Amino acid sequence: MTSASAVLDVVVENKDISSILKANRDNDQSSICSGSLDNSFVQSPSFESFSTIHDIENLAELNMDENSDLCVKIDNPQKHLETLETYITFRITTKVARIEFPENEYCVRRRYNDFIWLRQKLVEQHPFCIVPPLPGKHTLMGQLDRYSKEFILLRMKALNLFMFRIVQHPILSCSQQLFSFLTAKPQDFVAHRKQKQFDPNSRTPSLSNTSLIGVKIRHYEFDKMKSYLNALSDKLNCVEKISNRIIRERAEFITELNSFHPIFTTWATSEPELAIILQGIGHALERMSSSQNILVQNYNNTMANPMKDFLSYIDVVQDTMKRRETHQQAYENAIEELNKKHNQKDKLVAISQNQDNPSFQLWKQKNYDEQLEKLGTYIPQLMKKVEANQDFLECANESLRSDLERWQLEKQECIKKILLDFVNKQIEYEQSQVNAWEQITNEITASFTINNNSN
């Protein structure tokens, strides 16, 4: 049997494997889409094991927006045991009201590698759209076992956020790859993944010979954004670094408090006259330790993981801008090559027209004519290449410009939420400290008042 920390325990023991599989099939009939993938043995966790997690309870509110025409929710993780590998799949429920979807609701199961495939395809088809990041492959919070309950819950929450961002995007949400990801049955989806996709609408120019020395034509708005992203990333990294150090110090402080408060409670037994105040201080320190511990335990959910997610989001934006620069470099290289060929042609024409020069020989004239003929064929091809690159770059600029505006709005909401969650946790902690000491002060004051009155 697996450890108690695992989310999905698969217990075989002395039972016949066919009876276990049959029992799982019977259990799966209670859900419209909790069935396992082919050739694997799975067991779903109980609903109760997740229903107490506050973040998971809010997933439906995050993705199942009644006002949206495309809503996606990820839940019900299952652990699959196969001969060569063990992996987790998630149930993906889609509610949709779009004409390209034949049905109004779909339910499929996908594993993490399928999400990786989806994102890669979205980046390939829409290189200048900001495709949101996925959670890390193995670690989201420290060094967790990737089959542990904590890890799977964190991954499921992050995947919900990823899909929420995708379905909210006006272009990415209309992708054919997303359609297949959300609707295709297991065998059809495997076959679809193996197909080599060709997008007839794609006009991405070849970048095989592009030199990444640096662009010459500067775009102020994109340069300004690059500088801003670098500064924002530095600030967030600094906040994360200092916050981690503070949390480590708080953890050490908790250890000291746990050694501190028993001293007062023990002391009270030998000092009857001071017992009330000593016990009160001990209880207040104990409550301080408990409040500190709650603050430390909530740190990953309120600060560390959201901060890492948003830093990954900044990296994605920077990568998208680099792809735009790469295509701008291709456009500039094409212009430079065209200008060189025009200059070569002008020089050859000037030399060929210099017939009065006695040193000009017939074989040279023939050679120049051949070069002029080649240039006459090559220059129109270069001109078409320049025009195509220019059109493509203009589309890329417009697409990225639109996405950056959308991302700026999302950035404000994300950072605001991270900071407000952090502030609220600090307020709760400080308030609990004040309450603890005020309660002890009131108890001590009341006790001494009673003693004075009795005397």
Coordinates of C-alpha atoms in Angstrom, one line a residue:
M1 CA 0.0 0.0 0.0
T2 CA 1.3 3.5 -0.8
S3 CA 1.9 6.1 1.9
A4 CA -0.9 8.0 3.6
S5 CA 0.3 11.2 1.9
A6 CA -0.5 10.0 -1.6
V7 CA -3.6 11.4 -3.2
L8 CA -4.4 8.3 -5.2
D9 CA -3.7 5.0 -3.4
V10 CA -4.0 1.9 -5.6
V11 CA -4.4 -1.2 -3.4
V12 CA -4.0 -4.6 -5.0
E13 CA -3.0 -6.9 -2.1
N14 CA -4.4 -10.4 -2.5
K15 CA -7.3 -9.6 -4.8
D16 CA -7.7 -10.8 -8.3
I17 CA -6.8 -8.0 -10.7
S18 CA -9.8 -8.6 -12.9
S19 CA -12.2 -8.1 -10.0
I20 CA -10.4 -4.9 -9.1
L21 CA -10.8 -3.6 -12.6
K22 CA -14.4 -4.6 -12.6
A23 CA -15.0 -2.8 -9.4
N24 CA -13.4 0.3 -10.8
R25 CA -15.6 0.1 -13.9
D26 CA -18.6 -0.1 -11.7
N27 CA -17.5 2.9 -9.7
D28 CA -16.8 4.9 -12.9
Q29 CA -20.4 4.5 -14.1
S30 CA -21.5 6.9 -11.4
S31 CA -19.6 9.7 -13.2
I32 CA -20.2 10.7 -16.8
C33 CA -16.5 10.8 -17.6
S34 CA -14.4 9.3 -14.8
G35 CA -13.4 6.3 -16.9
S36 CA -9.8 5.2 -17.2
L37 CA -7.6 5.3 -20.2
D38 CA -7.0 2.0 -22.1
N39 CA -4.6 -0.6 -20.6
S40 CA -4.3 1.2 -17.3
F41 CA -5.5 0.5 -13.8
V42 CA -6.8 3.6 -11.9
Q43 CA -8.6 4.5 -8.7
S44 CA -10.2 7.9 -8.2
P45 CA -9.9 9.7 -4.9
S46 CA -13.1 10.3 -2.9
F47 CA -14.8 13.6 -3.4
E48 CA -14.5 14.3 0.3
S49 CA -10.7 14.3 0.1
F50 CA -10.8 17.4 -2.0
S51 CA -14.0 19.2 -0.9
T52 CA -12.3 20.6 2.2
I53 CA -9.6 22.4 0.3
H54 CA -10.6 26.0 0.0
D55 CA -8.7 26.7 -3.2
I56 CA -10.2 23.7 -5.0
E57 CA -13.7 24.7 -3.9
N58 CA -13.1 28.0 -5.8
L59 CA -12.1 26.4 -9.0
A60 CA -15.6 26.2 -10.3
E61 CA -16.1 29.9 -9.6
L62 CA -12.9 30.7 -11.5
N63 CA -13.6 28.8 -14.7
M64 CA -17.3 28.2 -14.8
D65 CA -18.4 31.7 -15.6
E66 CA -22.1 31.6 -16.6
N67 CA -21.6 34.7 -18.8
S68 CA -18.9 33.1 -20.9
D69 CA -19.6 31.1 -24.0
L70 CA -16.7 28.7 -23.3
C71 CA -16.1 27.4 -19.7
V72 CA -13.5 24.7 -18.8
K73 CA -13.0 23.1 -15.4
I74 CA -10.3 20.6 -14.4
D75 CA -10.8 18.2 -11.5
N76 CA -11.0 14.5 -10.4
P77 CA -7.4 13.4 -10.7
Q78 CA -6.8 9.7 -11.3
K79 CA -3.6 7.8 -10.9
H80 CA -2.8 5.3 -13.8
L81 CA -0.6 2.3 -13.4
E82 CA 0.8 0.9 -16.6
T83 CA 3.6 -1.6 -17.3
L84 CA 6.3 1.1 -18.0
E85 CA 5.0 4.2 -16.3
T86 CA 2.7 5.7 -13.7
Y87 CA 1.0 9.0 -14.4
I88 CA -1.9 11.2 -13.3
T89 CA -4.9 12.3 -15.5
F90 CA -7.4 15.0 -14.9
R91 CA -11.0 15.3 -15.9
I92 CA -11.7 18.3 -18.1
T93 CA -15.3 19.4 -18.3
T94 CA -16.2 21.9 -21.0
K95 CA -19.5 23.8 -21.3
V96 CA -19.8 25.7 -24.5
A97 CA -22.2 27.7 -26.6
R98 CA -20.3 28.2 -29.8
I99 CA -21.4 27.2 -33.3
E100 CA -18.2 25.3 -34.0
F101 CA -18.9 22.9 -31.2
P102 CA -21.6 20.3 -32.1
E103 CA -22.5 19.7 -28.5
N104 CA -22.9 21.9 -25.4
E105 CA -20.9 19.9 -23.0
Y106 CA -17.8 17.7 -23.2
C107 CA -15.9 15.6 -20.7
V108 CA -12.5 14.1 -21.4
R109 CA -9.4 13.0 -19.5
R110 CA -5.9 14.4 -20.2
R111 CA -2.5 14.0 -18.6
Y112 CA 0.1 16.7 -18.0
N113 CA 2.0 15.9 -21.2
D114 CA -1.2 16.6 -23.2
F115 CA -1.2 20.1 -21.7
I116 CA 2.4 20.5 -22.8
W117 CA 1.5 19.5 -26.4
L118 CA -1.4 21.9 -26.4
R119 CA 0.7 24.8 -25.4
Q120 CA 3.4 24.0 -27.9
K121 CA 0.9 23.9 -30.7
L122 CA -0.6 27.2 -29.6
V123 CA 2.8 28.8 -29.6
E124 CA 3.6 27.3 -33.1
Q125 CA 0.3 28.5 -34.6
H126 CA 0.2 31.9 -32.8
P127 CA 3.8 32.9 -32.2
F128 CA 2.9 36.5 -31.4
C129 CA 0.1 35.8 -29.0
I130 CA 1.0 35.6 -25.3
V131 CA 0.4 31.9 -24.6
P132 CA 0.2 31.5 -20.7
P133 CA 2.7 29.3 -18.9
L134 CA 2.2 25.9 -17.6
P135 CA 3.1 24.9 -14.0
G136 CA 6.5 23.3 -13.6
K137 CA 6.8 19.6 -14.6
H138 CA 7.7 18.2 -11.2
T139 CA 7.9 20.8 -8.4
L140 CA 5.4 23.5 -7.5
M141 CA 6.0 23.9 -3.8
G142 CA 9.4 22.8 -2.5
Q143 CA 10.4 19.2 -3.1
L144 CA 7.1 17.4 -3.1
D145 CA 6.4 13.9 -4.3
R146 CA 4.6 14.4 -7.6
Y147 CA 2.0 11.8 -6.5
S148 CA 1.4 13.4 -3.2
K149 CA -2.0 15.1 -2.4
E150 CA -0.4 18.5 -2.0
F151 CA 1.5 18.4 -5.3
I152 CA -1.6 17.2 -7.3
L153 CA -3.8 19.8 -5.8
L154 CA -1.3 22.6 -6.6
R155 CA -0.9 21.3 -10.2
M156 CA -4.7 21.0 -10.7
K157 CA -5.1 24.6 -9.5
A158 CA -2.4 25.8 -11.8
L159 CA -3.8 23.9 -14.8
N160 CA -7.2 25.5 -14.1
L161 CA -5.6 28.9 -14.2
F162 CA -3.8 28.0 -17.5
M163 CA -7.0 26.9 -19.1
F164 CA -8.9 29.9 -17.8
R165 CA -6.4 32.2 -19.4
I166 CA -6.6 30.3 -22.7
V167 CA -10.4 30.3 -23.0
Q168 CA -10.5 34.0 -22.2
H169 CA -8.2 34.8 -25.1
P170 CA -10.1 35.9 -28.2
I171 CA -7.7 34.1 -30.6
L172 CA -6.3 31.1 -28.6
S173 CA -9.8 30.0 -27.6
C174 CA -10.7 29.5 -31.2
S175 CA -7.8 27.2 -32.0
Q176 CA -8.5 23.9 -33.7
Q177 CA -5.9 22.3 -31.4
L178 CA -7.8 23.5 -28.3
F179 CA -11.0 22.1 -29.9
S180 CA -9.4 18.7 -30.2
F181 CA -7.9 18.9 -26.7
L182 CA -11.3 19.6 -25.2
T183 CA -13.5 17.3 -27.2
A184 CA -11.6 14.3 -28.7
K185 CA -11.9 10.8 -27.3
P186 CA -8.7 9.2 -26.1
Q187 CA -7.9 7.2 -29.2
D188 CA -8.9 10.0 -31.5
F189 CA -6.8 12.4 -29.5
V190 CA -3.7 10.2 -29.6
A191 CA -4.1 9.9 -33.4
H192 CA -4.5 13.7 -33.7
R193 CA -1.3 14.3 -31.7
K194 CA 0.6 12.0 -34.1
Q195 CA -0.6 14.0 -37.1
K196 CA 1.7 16.6 -38.6
Q197 CA -0.4 19.7 -38.7
F198 CA -0.2 22.2 -41.5
D199 CA -1.9 25.5 -41.2
P200 CA -2.7 26.9 -44.7
N201 CA -3.2 30.4 -43.2
S202 CA 0.2 30.5 -41.6
R203 CA 2.6 32.9 -43.3
T204 CA 5.5 32.6 -41.0
P205 CA 8.7 33.3 -43.0
S206 CA 11.7 31.1 -42.8
L207 CA 14.2 32.2 -40.1
S208 CA 16.9 29.6 -40.9
N209 CA 19.4 32.2 -42.0
T210 CA 18.4 35.0 -39.6
S211 CA 21.2 36.7 -37.8
L212 CA 20.3 37.6 -34.2
I213 CA 22.7 40.5 -33.9
G214 CA 20.1 43.0 -33.0
V215 CA 17.4 45.0 -34.8
K216 CA 18.2 48.4 -36.3
I217 CA 14.7 49.8 -36.5
R218 CA 13.6 50.5 -32.9
H219 CA 10.0 50.4 -31.8
Y220 CA 9.7 52.7 -28.8
E221 CA 6.6 50.9 -27.3
F222 CA 8.2 47.5 -27.4
D223 CA 11.6 48.7 -26.1
K224 CA 9.7 50.5 -23.3
M225 CA 7.8 47.3 -22.5
K226 CA 11.1 45.2 -22.5
S227 CA 12.6 47.6 -20.0
Y228 CA 9.5 47.5 -17.8
L229 CA 9.4 43.7 -17.8
N230 CA 13.0 43.5 -16.8
A231 CA 12.4 46.0 -14.0
L232 CA 9.2 44.2 -12.8
S233 CA 10.9 40.8 -12.9
D234 CA 13.8 42.2 -10.8
K235 CA 11.4 43.7 -8.3
L236 CA 9.3 40.5 -7.9
N237 CA 12.4 38.3 -7.6
C238 CA 13.7 40.6 -4.9
V239 CA 10.3 40.5 -3.1
E240 CA 10.3 36.7 -3.4
K241 CA 13.9 36.3 -2.1
I242 CA 13.3 38.6 0.9
S243 CA 9.9 37.0 1.7
N244 CA 11.5 33.5 1.6
R245 CA 14.2 34.7 4.0
I246 CA 11.6 36.2 6.4
I247 CA 9.5 33.0 6.3
R248 CA 12.6 31.0 7.2
E249 CA 13.3 33.4 10.1
R250 CA 9.7 33.1 11.2
A251 CA 10.0 29.3 11.2
E252 CA 13.1 29.6 13.5
F253 CA 11.1 32.1 15.7
I254 CA 8.3 29.5 16.1
T255 CA 10.9 27.0 17.4
E256 CA 12.1 29.5 19.9
L257 CA 8.5 30.4 21.0
N258 CA 7.7 26.7 21.5
S259 CA 10.6 26.6 23.9
F260 CA 9.7 29.9 25.5
H261 CA 6.1 29.6 26.6
P262 CA 6.6 26.4 28.6
I263 CA 9.0 28.2 30.9
F264 CA 6.3 30.5 32.1
T265 CA 3.7 27.8 32.7
T266 CA 6.3 25.7 34.6
W267 CA 7.4 28.8 36.6
A268 CA 3.8 29.5 37.6
T269 CA 3.7 26.2 39.6
S270 CA 6.4 27.4 41.9
E271 CA 5.1 31.0 42.3
P272 CA 1.5 31.0 43.5
E273 CA 1.4 34.8 44.0
L274 CA 2.5 35.3 40.3
A275 CA 0.8 32.2 38.9
I276 CA -2.0 34.1 37.1
I277 CA 0.3 36.5 35.2
L278 CA 2.9 33.8 34.4
Q279 CA 0.3 31.5 33.1
G280 CA -1.3 34.3 31.1
I281 CA 2.0 35.2 29.4
G282 CA 2.7 31.5 28.7
H283 CA -0.8 31.1 27.0
A284 CA -0.2 34.4 25.0
L285 CA 3.1 33.1 23.8
E286 CA 1.6 29.8 22.8
R287 CA -1.1 31.6 20.8
M288 CA 1.6 33.7 19.2
S289 CA 3.4 30.5 18.1
S290 CA 0.2 29.1 16.7
S291 CA -0.5 32.3 14.7
Q292 CA 3.1 32.4 13.4
N293 CA 2.7 28.7 12.3
I294 CA -0.5 29.5 10.4
L295 CA 1.2 32.4 8.7
V296 CA 4.2 30.3 7.6
Q297 CA 1.9 27.4 6.4
N298 CA -0.1 29.8 4.3
Y299 CA 2.9 31.5 2.7
N300 CA 3.2 29.2 -0.3
N301 CA -0.4 29.6 -1.3
T302 CA -0.6 33.4 -0.6
M303 CA 2.8 34.5 -1.9
A304 CA 5.4 32.0 -3.1
N305 CA 3.4 30.0 -5.7
P306 CA 1.4 33.0 -7.1
M307 CA 4.7 34.9 -7.4
K308 CA 6.4 32.1 -9.2
D309 CA 3.5 31.7 -11.5
F310 CA 3.5 35.4 -12.4
L311 CA 7.3 35.4 -12.9
S312 CA 6.8 32.6 -15.4
Y313 CA 4.1 34.7 -17.0
I314 CA 6.7 37.5 -17.4
D315 CA 9.1 35.1 -19.0
V316 CA 6.5 34.1 -21.5
V317 CA 5.8 37.7 -22.5
Q318 CA 9.6 38.3 -22.9
D319 CA 9.9 35.2 -25.1
T320 CA 7.0 36.4 -27.2
M321 CA 8.7 39.7 -27.7
K322 CA 11.9 38.0 -28.7
R323 CA 10.1 36.1 -31.4
R324 CA 8.8 39.3 -32.7
E325 CA 12.3 40.7 -32.8
T326 CA 13.5 37.7 -34.6
H327 CA 11.0 38.3 -37.4
Q328 CA 11.9 41.9 -37.4
Q329 CA 15.5 40.9 -37.9
A330 CA 14.5 38.7 -40.8
Y331 CA 12.7 41.6 -42.4
E332 CA 15.7 44.0 -41.9
N333 CA 18.1 41.3 -43.3
A334 CA 15.9 40.9 -46.4
I335 CA 15.9 44.7 -46.9
E336 CA 19.7 44.8 -46.5
E337 CA 20.2 42.0 -49.0
L338 CA 17.8 43.7 -51.5
N339 CA 19.8 47.0 -51.2
K340 CA 23.0 45.1 -51.8
K341 CA 21.7 43.5 -54.9
H342 CA 20.4 46.8 -56.2
N343 CA 23.8 48.3 -55.7
Q344 CA 25.5 45.4 -57.5
K345 CA 23.1 45.9 -60.4
D346 CA 23.7 49.6 -60.6
K347 CA 27.5 49.1 -60.6
L348 CA 27.2 46.4 -63.3
V349 CA 25.0 48.6 -65.4
A350 CA 27.4 51.5 -65.1
I351 CA 30.4 49.4 -66.1
S352 CA 28.5 47.8 -69.0
Q353 CA 27.6 51.3 -70.3
N354 CA 31.3 52.4 -70.2
Q355 CA 31.9 51.0 -73.7
D356 CA 34.5 53.8 -74.5
N357 CA 37.0 52.3 -72.1
P358 CA 39.7 50.6 -74.3
S359 CA 40.4 48.1 -71.6
F360 CA 36.9 46.9 -71.7
Q361 CA 36.9 43.4 -73.3
L362 CA 34.2 41.4 -74.9
W363 CA 34.4 38.5 -72.4
K364 CA 33.9 40.9 -69.6
Q365 CA 30.8 42.3 -71.3
K366 CA 29.4 38.8 -71.5
N367 CA 30.1 38.1 -67.8
Y368 CA 28.5 41.3 -66.8
D369 CA 25.4 40.5 -68.9
E370 CA 25.1 37.1 -67.2
Q371 CA 25.3 38.7 -63.7
L372 CA 22.7 41.3 -64.7
E373 CA 20.4 38.6 -65.9
K374 CA 20.7 36.7 -62.6
L375 CA 20.1 39.8 -60.6
G376 CA 17.1 40.6 -62.8
T377 CA 15.6 37.3 -61.7
Y378 CA 16.7 37.4 -58.1
I379 CA 15.8 41.0 -57.2
P380 CA 12.0 40.5 -57.9
Q381 CA 12.1 37.4 -55.7
L382 CA 13.8 39.5 -52.9
M383 CA 11.2 42.2 -53.3
K384 CA 8.4 39.7 -52.8
K385 CA 10.3 38.3 -49.8
V386 CA 10.6 41.8 -48.3
E387 CA 7.0 42.6 -48.9
A388 CA 5.9 39.3 -47.3
N389 CA 8.2 39.9 -44.3
Q390 CA 6.9 43.4 -43.9
D391 CA 3.2 42.3 -44.0
F392 CA 4.0 39.5 -41.5
L393 CA 5.8 41.8 -39.2
E394 CA 3.0 44.4 -39.2
C395 CA 0.5 41.6 -38.3
A396 CA 2.9 40.4 -35.6
N397 CA 3.2 43.9 -34.2
E398 CA -0.5 44.4 -34.1
S399 CA -1.1 41.0 -32.5
L400 CA 1.5 41.5 -29.9
R401 CA 0.4 45.1 -29.2
S402 CA -3.2 43.8 -28.6
D403 CA -2.0 41.0 -26.3
L404 CA 0.3 43.3 -24.3
E405 CA -2.7 45.6 -23.6
R406 CA -4.7 42.6 -22.4
W407 CA -1.8 41.3 -20.4
Q408 CA -1.3 44.6 -18.7
L409 CA -4.9 44.5 -17.4
E410 CA -4.5 40.9 -16.2
K411 CA -1.1 41.8 -14.6
Q412 CA -2.8 44.5 -12.5
E413 CA -5.4 42.1 -11.2
C414 CA -2.9 39.3 -10.5
I415 CA -0.4 41.5 -8.6
K416 CA -3.2 43.2 -6.8
K417 CA -4.6 39.9 -5.6
I418 CA -1.2 38.6 -4.6
L419 CA -0.5 41.7 -2.5
L420 CA -4.0 41.9 -1.0
D421 CA -3.8 38.2 0.0
F422 CA -0.4 38.9 1.6
V423 CA -1.7 42.0 3.4
N424 CA -4.8 40.3 4.7
K425 CA -2.8 37.4 6.1
Q426 CA -0.5 39.9 7.8
I427 CA -3.5 41.7 9.3
E428 CA -5.0 38.4 10.5
Y429 CA -1.7 37.5 12.1
E430 CA -1.2 40.9 13.8
Q431 CA -4.8 41.0 15.0
S432 CA -4.4 37.6 16.5
Q433 CA -1.3 38.8 18.4
V434 CA -3.1 41.9 19.7
N435 CA -6.1 39.8 20.7
A436 CA -3.9 37.3 22.6
W437 CA -2.2 39.9 24.6
E438 CA -5.4 42.0 25.2
Q439 CA -7.2 38.9 26.5
I440 CA -4.4 38.0 28.9
T441 CA -4.2 41.6 30.1
N442 CA -8.0 41.7 30.7
E443 CA -7.8 38.4 32.6
I444 CA -4.9 39.5 34.7
T445 CA -6.5 42.9 35.5
A446 CA -9.8 41.2 36.4
S447 CA -8.0 38.7 38.6
F448 CA -6.1 41.4 40.5
T449 CA -9.3 43.5 40.9
I450 CA -11.1 40.5 42.5
N451 CA -8.1 39.8 44.8
N452 CA -8.0 43.5 45.9
N453 CA -11.7 43.6 46.6
S454 CA -11.5 40.4 48.6
N455 CA -8.7 41.8 50.7

